[in-house]
Coordinates of C-alpha atoms in Angstrom, one line a residue:
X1 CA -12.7 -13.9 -41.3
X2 CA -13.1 -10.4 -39.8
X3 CA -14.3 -10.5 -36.2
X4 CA -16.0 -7.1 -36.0
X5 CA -13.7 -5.8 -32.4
X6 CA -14.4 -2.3 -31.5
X7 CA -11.8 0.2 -30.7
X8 CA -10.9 -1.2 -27.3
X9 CA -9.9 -4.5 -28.4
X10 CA -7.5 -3.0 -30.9
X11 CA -6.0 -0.5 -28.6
X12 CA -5.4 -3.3 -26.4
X13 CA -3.3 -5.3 -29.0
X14 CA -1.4 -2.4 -30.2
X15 CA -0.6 -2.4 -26.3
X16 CA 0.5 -5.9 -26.7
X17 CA 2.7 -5.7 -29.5
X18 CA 4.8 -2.6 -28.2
X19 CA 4.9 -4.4 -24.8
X20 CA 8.7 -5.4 -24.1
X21 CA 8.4 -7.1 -20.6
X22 CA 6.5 -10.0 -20.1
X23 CA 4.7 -8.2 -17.5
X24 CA 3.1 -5.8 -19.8
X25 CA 2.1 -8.3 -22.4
X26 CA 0.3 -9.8 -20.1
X27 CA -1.5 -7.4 -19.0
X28 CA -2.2 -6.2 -22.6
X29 CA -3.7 -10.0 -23.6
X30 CA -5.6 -9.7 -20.7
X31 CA -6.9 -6.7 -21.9
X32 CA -7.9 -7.5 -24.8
X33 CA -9.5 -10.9 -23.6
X34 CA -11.8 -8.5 -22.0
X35 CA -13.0 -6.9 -25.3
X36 CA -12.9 -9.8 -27.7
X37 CA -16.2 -10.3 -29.3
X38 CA -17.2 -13.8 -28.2
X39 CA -19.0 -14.9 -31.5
X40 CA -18.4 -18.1 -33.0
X41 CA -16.4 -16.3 -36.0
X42 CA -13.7 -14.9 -32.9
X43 CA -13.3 -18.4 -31.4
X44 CA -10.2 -19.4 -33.1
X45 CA -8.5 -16.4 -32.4
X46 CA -9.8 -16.0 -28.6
X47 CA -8.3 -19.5 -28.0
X48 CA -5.1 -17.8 -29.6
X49 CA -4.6 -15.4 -26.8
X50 CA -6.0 -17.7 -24.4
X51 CA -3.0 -20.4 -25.2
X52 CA -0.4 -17.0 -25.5
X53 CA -1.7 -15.8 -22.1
X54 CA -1.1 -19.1 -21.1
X55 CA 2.7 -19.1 -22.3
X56 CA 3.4 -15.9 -21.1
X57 CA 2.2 -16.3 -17.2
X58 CA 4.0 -19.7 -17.0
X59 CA 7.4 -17.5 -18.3
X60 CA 6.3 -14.7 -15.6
X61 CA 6.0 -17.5 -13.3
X62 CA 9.8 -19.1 -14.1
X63 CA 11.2 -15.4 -14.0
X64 CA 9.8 -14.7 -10.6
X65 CA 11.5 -18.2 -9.4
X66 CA 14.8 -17.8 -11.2
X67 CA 14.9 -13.9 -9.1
X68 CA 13.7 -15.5 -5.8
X69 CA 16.3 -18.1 -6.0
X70 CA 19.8 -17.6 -3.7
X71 CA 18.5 -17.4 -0.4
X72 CA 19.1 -14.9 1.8
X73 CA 15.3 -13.7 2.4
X74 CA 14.2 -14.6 5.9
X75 CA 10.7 -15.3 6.6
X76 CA 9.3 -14.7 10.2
X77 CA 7.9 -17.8 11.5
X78 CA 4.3 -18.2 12.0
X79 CA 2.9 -17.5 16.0
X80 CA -0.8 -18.9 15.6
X81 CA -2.5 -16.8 13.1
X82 CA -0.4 -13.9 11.2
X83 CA -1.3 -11.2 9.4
X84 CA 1.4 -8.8 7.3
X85 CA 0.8 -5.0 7.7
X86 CA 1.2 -3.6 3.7
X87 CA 1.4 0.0 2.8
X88 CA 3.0 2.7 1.3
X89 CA 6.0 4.5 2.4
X90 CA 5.1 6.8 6.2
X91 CA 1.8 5.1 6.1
X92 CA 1.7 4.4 9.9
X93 CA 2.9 0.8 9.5
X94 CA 5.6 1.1 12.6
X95 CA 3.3 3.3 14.5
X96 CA 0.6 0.8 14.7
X97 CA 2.9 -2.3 14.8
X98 CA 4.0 -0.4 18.3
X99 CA 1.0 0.6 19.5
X100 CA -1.0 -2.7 18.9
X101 CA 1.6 -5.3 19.6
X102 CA 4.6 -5.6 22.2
X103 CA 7.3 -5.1 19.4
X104 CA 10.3 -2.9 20.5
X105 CA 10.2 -0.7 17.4
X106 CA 9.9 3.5 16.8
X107 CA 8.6 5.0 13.8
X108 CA 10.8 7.4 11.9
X109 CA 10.0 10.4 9.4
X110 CA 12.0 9.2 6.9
X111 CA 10.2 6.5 4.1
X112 CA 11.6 3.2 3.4
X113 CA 12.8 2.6 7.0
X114 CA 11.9 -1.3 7.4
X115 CA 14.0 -3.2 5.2
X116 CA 13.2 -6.9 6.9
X117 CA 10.3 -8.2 8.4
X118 CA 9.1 -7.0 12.0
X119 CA 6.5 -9.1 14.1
X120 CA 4.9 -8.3 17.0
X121 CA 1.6 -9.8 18.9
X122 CA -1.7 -8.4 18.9
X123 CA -4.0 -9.6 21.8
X124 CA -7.7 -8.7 21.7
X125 CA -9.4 -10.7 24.5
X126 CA -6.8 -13.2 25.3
X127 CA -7.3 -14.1 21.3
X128 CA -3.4 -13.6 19.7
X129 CA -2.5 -12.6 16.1
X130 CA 1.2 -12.0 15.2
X131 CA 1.0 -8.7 12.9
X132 CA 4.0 -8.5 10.7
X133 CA 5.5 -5.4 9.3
X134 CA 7.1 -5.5 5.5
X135 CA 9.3 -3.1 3.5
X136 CA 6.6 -0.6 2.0
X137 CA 5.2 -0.3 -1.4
X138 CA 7.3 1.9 -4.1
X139 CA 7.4 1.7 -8.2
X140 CA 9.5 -1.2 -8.8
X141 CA 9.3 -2.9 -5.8
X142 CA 8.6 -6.6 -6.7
X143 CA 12.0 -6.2 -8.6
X144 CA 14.1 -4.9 -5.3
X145 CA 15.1 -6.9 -2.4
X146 CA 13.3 -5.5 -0.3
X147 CA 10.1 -6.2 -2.2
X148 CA 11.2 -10.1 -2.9
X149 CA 11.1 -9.8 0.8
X150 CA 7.9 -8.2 1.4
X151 CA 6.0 -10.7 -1.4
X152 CA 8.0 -13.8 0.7
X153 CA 6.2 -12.6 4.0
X154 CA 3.0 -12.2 2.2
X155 CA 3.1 -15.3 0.1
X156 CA 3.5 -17.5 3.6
X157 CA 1.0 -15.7 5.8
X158 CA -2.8 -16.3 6.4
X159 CA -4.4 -12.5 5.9
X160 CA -3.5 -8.8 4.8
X161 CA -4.0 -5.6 6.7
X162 CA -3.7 -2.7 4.0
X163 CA -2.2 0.4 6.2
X164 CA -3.9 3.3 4.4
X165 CA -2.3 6.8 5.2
X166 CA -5.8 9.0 5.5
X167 CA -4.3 12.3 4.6
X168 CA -3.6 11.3 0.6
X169 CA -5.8 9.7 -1.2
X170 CA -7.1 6.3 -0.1
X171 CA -8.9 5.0 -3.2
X172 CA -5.7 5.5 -5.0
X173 CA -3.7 3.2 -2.2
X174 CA -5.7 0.5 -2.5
X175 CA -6.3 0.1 -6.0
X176 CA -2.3 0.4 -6.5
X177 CA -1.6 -1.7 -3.5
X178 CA -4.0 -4.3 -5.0
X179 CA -3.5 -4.3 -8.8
X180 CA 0.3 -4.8 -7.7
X181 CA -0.2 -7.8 -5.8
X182 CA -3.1 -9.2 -8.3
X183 CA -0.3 -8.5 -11.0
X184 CA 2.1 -10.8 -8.4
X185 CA -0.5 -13.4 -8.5
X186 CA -1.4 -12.9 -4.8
X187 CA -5.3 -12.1 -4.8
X188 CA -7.6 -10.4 -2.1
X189 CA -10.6 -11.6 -1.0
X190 CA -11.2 -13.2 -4.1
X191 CA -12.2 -17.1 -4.0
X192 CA -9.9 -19.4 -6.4
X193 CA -11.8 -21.2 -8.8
X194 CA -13.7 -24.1 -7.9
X195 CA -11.8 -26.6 -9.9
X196 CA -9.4 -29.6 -8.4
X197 CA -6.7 -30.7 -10.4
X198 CA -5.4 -34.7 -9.4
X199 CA -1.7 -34.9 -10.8
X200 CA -1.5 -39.0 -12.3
X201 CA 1.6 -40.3 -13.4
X202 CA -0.1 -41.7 -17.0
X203 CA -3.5 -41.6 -18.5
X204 CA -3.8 -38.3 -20.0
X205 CA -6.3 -36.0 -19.2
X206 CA -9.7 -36.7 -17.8
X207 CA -12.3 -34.1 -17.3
X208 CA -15.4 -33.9 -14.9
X209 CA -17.7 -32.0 -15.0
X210 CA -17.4 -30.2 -18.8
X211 CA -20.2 -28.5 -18.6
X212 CA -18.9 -25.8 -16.6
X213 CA -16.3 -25.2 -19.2
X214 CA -16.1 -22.1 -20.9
X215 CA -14.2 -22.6 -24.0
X216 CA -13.2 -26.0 -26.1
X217 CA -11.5 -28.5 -24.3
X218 CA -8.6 -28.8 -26.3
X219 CA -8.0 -25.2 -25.0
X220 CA -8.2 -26.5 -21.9
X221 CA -5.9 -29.1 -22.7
X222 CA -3.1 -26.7 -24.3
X223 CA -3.2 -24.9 -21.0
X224 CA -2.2 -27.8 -18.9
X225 CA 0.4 -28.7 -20.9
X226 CA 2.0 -25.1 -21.5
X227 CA 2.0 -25.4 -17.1
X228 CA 3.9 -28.7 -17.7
X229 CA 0.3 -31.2 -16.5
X230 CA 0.9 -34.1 -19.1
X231 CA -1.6 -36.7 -16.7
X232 CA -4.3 -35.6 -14.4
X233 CA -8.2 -35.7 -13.6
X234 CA -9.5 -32.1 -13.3
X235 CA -13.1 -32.1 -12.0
X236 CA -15.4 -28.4 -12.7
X237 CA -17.5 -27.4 -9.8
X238 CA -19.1 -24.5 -10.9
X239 CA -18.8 -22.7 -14.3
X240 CA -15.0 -21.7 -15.2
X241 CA -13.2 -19.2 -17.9
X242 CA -9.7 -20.2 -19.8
X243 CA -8.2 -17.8 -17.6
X244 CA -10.1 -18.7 -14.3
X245 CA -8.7 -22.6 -15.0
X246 CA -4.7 -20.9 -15.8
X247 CA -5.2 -19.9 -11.8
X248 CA -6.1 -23.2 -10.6
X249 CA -3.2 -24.9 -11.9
X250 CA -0.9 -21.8 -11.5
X251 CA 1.4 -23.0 -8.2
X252 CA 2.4 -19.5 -7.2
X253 CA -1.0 -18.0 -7.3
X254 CA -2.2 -17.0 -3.5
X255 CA -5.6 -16.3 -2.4
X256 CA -6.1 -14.5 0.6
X257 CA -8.1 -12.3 3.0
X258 CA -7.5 -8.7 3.6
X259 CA -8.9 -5.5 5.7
X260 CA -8.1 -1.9 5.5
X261 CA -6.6 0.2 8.3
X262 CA -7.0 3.8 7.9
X263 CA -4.4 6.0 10.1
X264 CA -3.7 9.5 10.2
X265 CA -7.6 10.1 10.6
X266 CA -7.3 13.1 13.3
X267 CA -5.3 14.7 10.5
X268 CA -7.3 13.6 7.3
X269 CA -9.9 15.5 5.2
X270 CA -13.4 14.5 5.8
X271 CA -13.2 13.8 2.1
X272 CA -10.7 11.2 2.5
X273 CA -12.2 9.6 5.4
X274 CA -15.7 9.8 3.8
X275 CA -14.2 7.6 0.2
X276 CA -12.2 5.3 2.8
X277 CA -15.0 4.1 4.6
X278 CA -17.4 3.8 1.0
X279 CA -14.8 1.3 -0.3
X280 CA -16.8 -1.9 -0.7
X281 CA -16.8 -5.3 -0.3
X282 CA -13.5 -5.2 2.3
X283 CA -13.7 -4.5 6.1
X284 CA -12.2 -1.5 7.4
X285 CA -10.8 -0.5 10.4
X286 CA -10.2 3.2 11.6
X287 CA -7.4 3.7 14.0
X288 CA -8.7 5.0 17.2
X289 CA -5.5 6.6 19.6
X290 CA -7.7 7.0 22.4
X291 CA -9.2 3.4 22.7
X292 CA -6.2 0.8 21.5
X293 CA -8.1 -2.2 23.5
X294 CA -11.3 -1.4 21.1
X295 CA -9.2 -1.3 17.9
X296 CA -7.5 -4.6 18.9
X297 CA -11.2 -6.1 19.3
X298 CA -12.1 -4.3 16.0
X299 CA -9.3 -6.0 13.9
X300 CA -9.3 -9.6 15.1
X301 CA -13.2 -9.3 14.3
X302 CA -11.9 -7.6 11.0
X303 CA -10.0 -10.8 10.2
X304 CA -13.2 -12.6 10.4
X305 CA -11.1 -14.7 13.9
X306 CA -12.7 -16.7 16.3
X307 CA -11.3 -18.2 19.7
X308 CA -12.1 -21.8 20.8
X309 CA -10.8 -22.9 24.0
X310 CA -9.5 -26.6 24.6
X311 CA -10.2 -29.1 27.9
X312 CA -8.6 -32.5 28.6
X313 CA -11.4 -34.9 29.6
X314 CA -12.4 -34.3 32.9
X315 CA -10.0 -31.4 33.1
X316 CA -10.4 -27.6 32.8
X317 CA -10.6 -25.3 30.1
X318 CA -7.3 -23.6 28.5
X319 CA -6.7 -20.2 29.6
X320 CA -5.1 -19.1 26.2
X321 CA -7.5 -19.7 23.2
X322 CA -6.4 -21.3 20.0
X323 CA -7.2 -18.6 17.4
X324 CA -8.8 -19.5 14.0
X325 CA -11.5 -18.6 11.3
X326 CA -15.2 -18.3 11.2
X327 CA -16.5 -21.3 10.0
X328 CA -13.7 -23.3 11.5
X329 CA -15.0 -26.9 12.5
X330 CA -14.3 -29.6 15.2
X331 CA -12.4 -31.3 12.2
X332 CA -10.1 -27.9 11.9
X333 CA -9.0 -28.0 15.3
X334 CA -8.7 -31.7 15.9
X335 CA -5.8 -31.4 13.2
X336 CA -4.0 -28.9 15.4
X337 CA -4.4 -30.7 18.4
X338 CA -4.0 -34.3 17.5
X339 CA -3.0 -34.1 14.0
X340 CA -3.4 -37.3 11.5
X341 CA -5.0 -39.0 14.9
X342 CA -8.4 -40.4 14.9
X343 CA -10.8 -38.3 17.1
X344 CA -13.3 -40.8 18.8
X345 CA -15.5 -38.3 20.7
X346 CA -16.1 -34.7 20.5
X347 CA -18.0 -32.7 23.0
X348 CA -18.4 -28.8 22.8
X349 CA -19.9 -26.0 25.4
X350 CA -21.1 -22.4 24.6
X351 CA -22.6 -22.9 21.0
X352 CA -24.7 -25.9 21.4
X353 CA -27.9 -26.4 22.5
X354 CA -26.9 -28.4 25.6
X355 CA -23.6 -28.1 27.6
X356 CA -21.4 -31.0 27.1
X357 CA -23.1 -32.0 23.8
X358 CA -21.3 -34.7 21.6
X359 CA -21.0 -33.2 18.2
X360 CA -19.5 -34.2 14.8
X361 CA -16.3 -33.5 13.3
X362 CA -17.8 -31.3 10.7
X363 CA -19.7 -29.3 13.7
X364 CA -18.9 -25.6 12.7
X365 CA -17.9 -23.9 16.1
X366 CA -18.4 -20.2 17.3
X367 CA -16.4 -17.8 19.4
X368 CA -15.9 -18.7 22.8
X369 CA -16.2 -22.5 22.5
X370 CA -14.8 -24.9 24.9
X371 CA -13.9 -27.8 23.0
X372 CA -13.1 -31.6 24.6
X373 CA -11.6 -34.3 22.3
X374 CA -10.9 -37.9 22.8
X375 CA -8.7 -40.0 20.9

């Protein structure tokens, strides 16, 4: 039964069929995914390259874990909250990992000079965050060392900074920097899909909530099995695509928040300035020289941070914050404090509407809380 595709879809599966790595016939399906007609006559063969995509990002996913196998990649422990400076090659990575934090390092003219991950710590405000320099972006890099390295550091942490050089072309950085990592399966600011997947040890498959299925469920069901789920309950929580659902279950996929730094500014065309700061949907930070305490402030409140200070009962307040995100609760840093302990009292100043007041564990607290727990 013909399916009526236009040109695009076509194009796109010529792509796939002279693709030779996995890589590229992945992105090729995907591709034509986008263009397939969604009729009823086209659902067979969209569930086709819905079960193919399938295969084919479960192989990417065994390659990429037969290469990162053998040791020998060292992952800078995490300091409170860390964040990995990412860029391209002179992008002013070392500069501002020396001018923001206390690390020992100098930058250098020559490209590719960071071969292993550099920390240092930031402090805006008596609130910390350990910035980590990685190797920088080139072609090939998830297939060099020194890349393995750089995606390691990234996988483990809990935001990226994008260090965009402001004398080329910004909108090209990001969108290679980006559509690299999406193709890595590491995502920025992009939500993963609401959808919870309960391994079981029997019982087969059990689905909640299949009305927010896009697609048969069999599909759905050929999926899990190609990722190797044979028993499980998977509950829907808002409406989901075939390829939404594939990252849900997909282990390696990460999901995380990212800003921009833009260097170089006192040297960059006003046109390049102008397109960095209309990017959208992504904070953005330009690197001031003459006032490094107000760029400090302006990237932890980039990173969407907030500092909550602790007191014993009857005590006084911590002098060093405990750093975490907006829209933390009492709950979140309960578990740091007293972890797996049951918290019998809460009480918080600064945010509420009394001093003192005894809140709930799902209380969502604000910058510059003082926090008193009881166990």
């Amino acid at each position: 039964m013909p399916i009526n595709a236009g040109p695009e879809f076509e194009l796109a599966m010529e792509k796939y069929s002279a693709a030779r790595t996995t890589k590229e016939k992945i992105q090729a399906l995907q591709e034509a995914i986008k263009y397939m007609p969604k009729h009823k006559g086209a659902e067979n063969l969209r569930a086709q390259l819905f079960r193919r995509l399938a295969e084919l990002k479960r192989d990417l996913q065994k390659e990429k874990e037969r290469k990162s196998g053998g040791g020998g990649i060292r992952i800078i422990p995490k300091d409170g909250f860390q964040a990995v400076l990412f860029g391209f090659p002179n992008s002013g990575k070392t500069y501002l990992l020396s001018k923001l934090t206390n690390a020992p390092v100098k930058p250098t003219e020559y490209p590719l000079a960071t071969t292993e991950p550099t920390p240092g710590m930031l402090v805006a405000d008596g609130g910390k965050v350990q910035l980590v320099e990685i190797p920088s972006y080139f072609e090939g890099y998830g297939e060099s060392k020194m890349g393995r390295i750089g995606l390691a550091t990234i996988r483990s942490t809990d935001a990226v900074a994008l260090v965009i050089d402001l004398t080329q072309d910004p909108i090209r950085q990001v969108k290679t920097l980006v559509e690299f990592l999406r193709d890595e399966d590491i995502f920025l600011n992009k939500r993963p899909p609401n959808v919870r997947v309960e391994r079981k040890y029997s019982g087969g498959y059990q689905f909640i909530g299949e009305s927010f299925m896009e697609g048969d469920r069999r599909l759905y069901q050929d999926i899990l099995q190609t990722y190797g789920i044979h028993n499980a309950v998977i509950t829907f929580l808002e409406h989901t695509t075939p390829e939404e659902f594939m990252l849900a279950i997909n282990e390696s996929a990460r999901f995380l928040p990212a800003i921009l730094i833009g260097t170089k500014a006192e040297q960059a065309p006003k046109k390049h300035i102008d397109a960095f700061n209309a990017i959208p949907n992504v904070n953005k930070i330009l690197f001031r020289n003459d006032d490094i305490d107000g760029t400090k402030r302006d990237i932890f409140k980039a990173l969407g941070l907030i500092r909550v200070y602790t007191k014993p009962p009857r005590g006084k307040p911590s002098e060093e914050p405990i750093v975490l995100r907006a829209g933390s609760t009492v709950a979140d840093i309960a578990e740091r404090i007293f972890p797996n302990k049951e918290i019998k009292q809460a009480r918080v100043w600064g945010s509420t509407r009394f001093p003192g007041q005894t809140v709930g564990l799902d209380y969502v607290l604000a910058d510059g809380d003082i926090v008193e727990l009881r166990v």
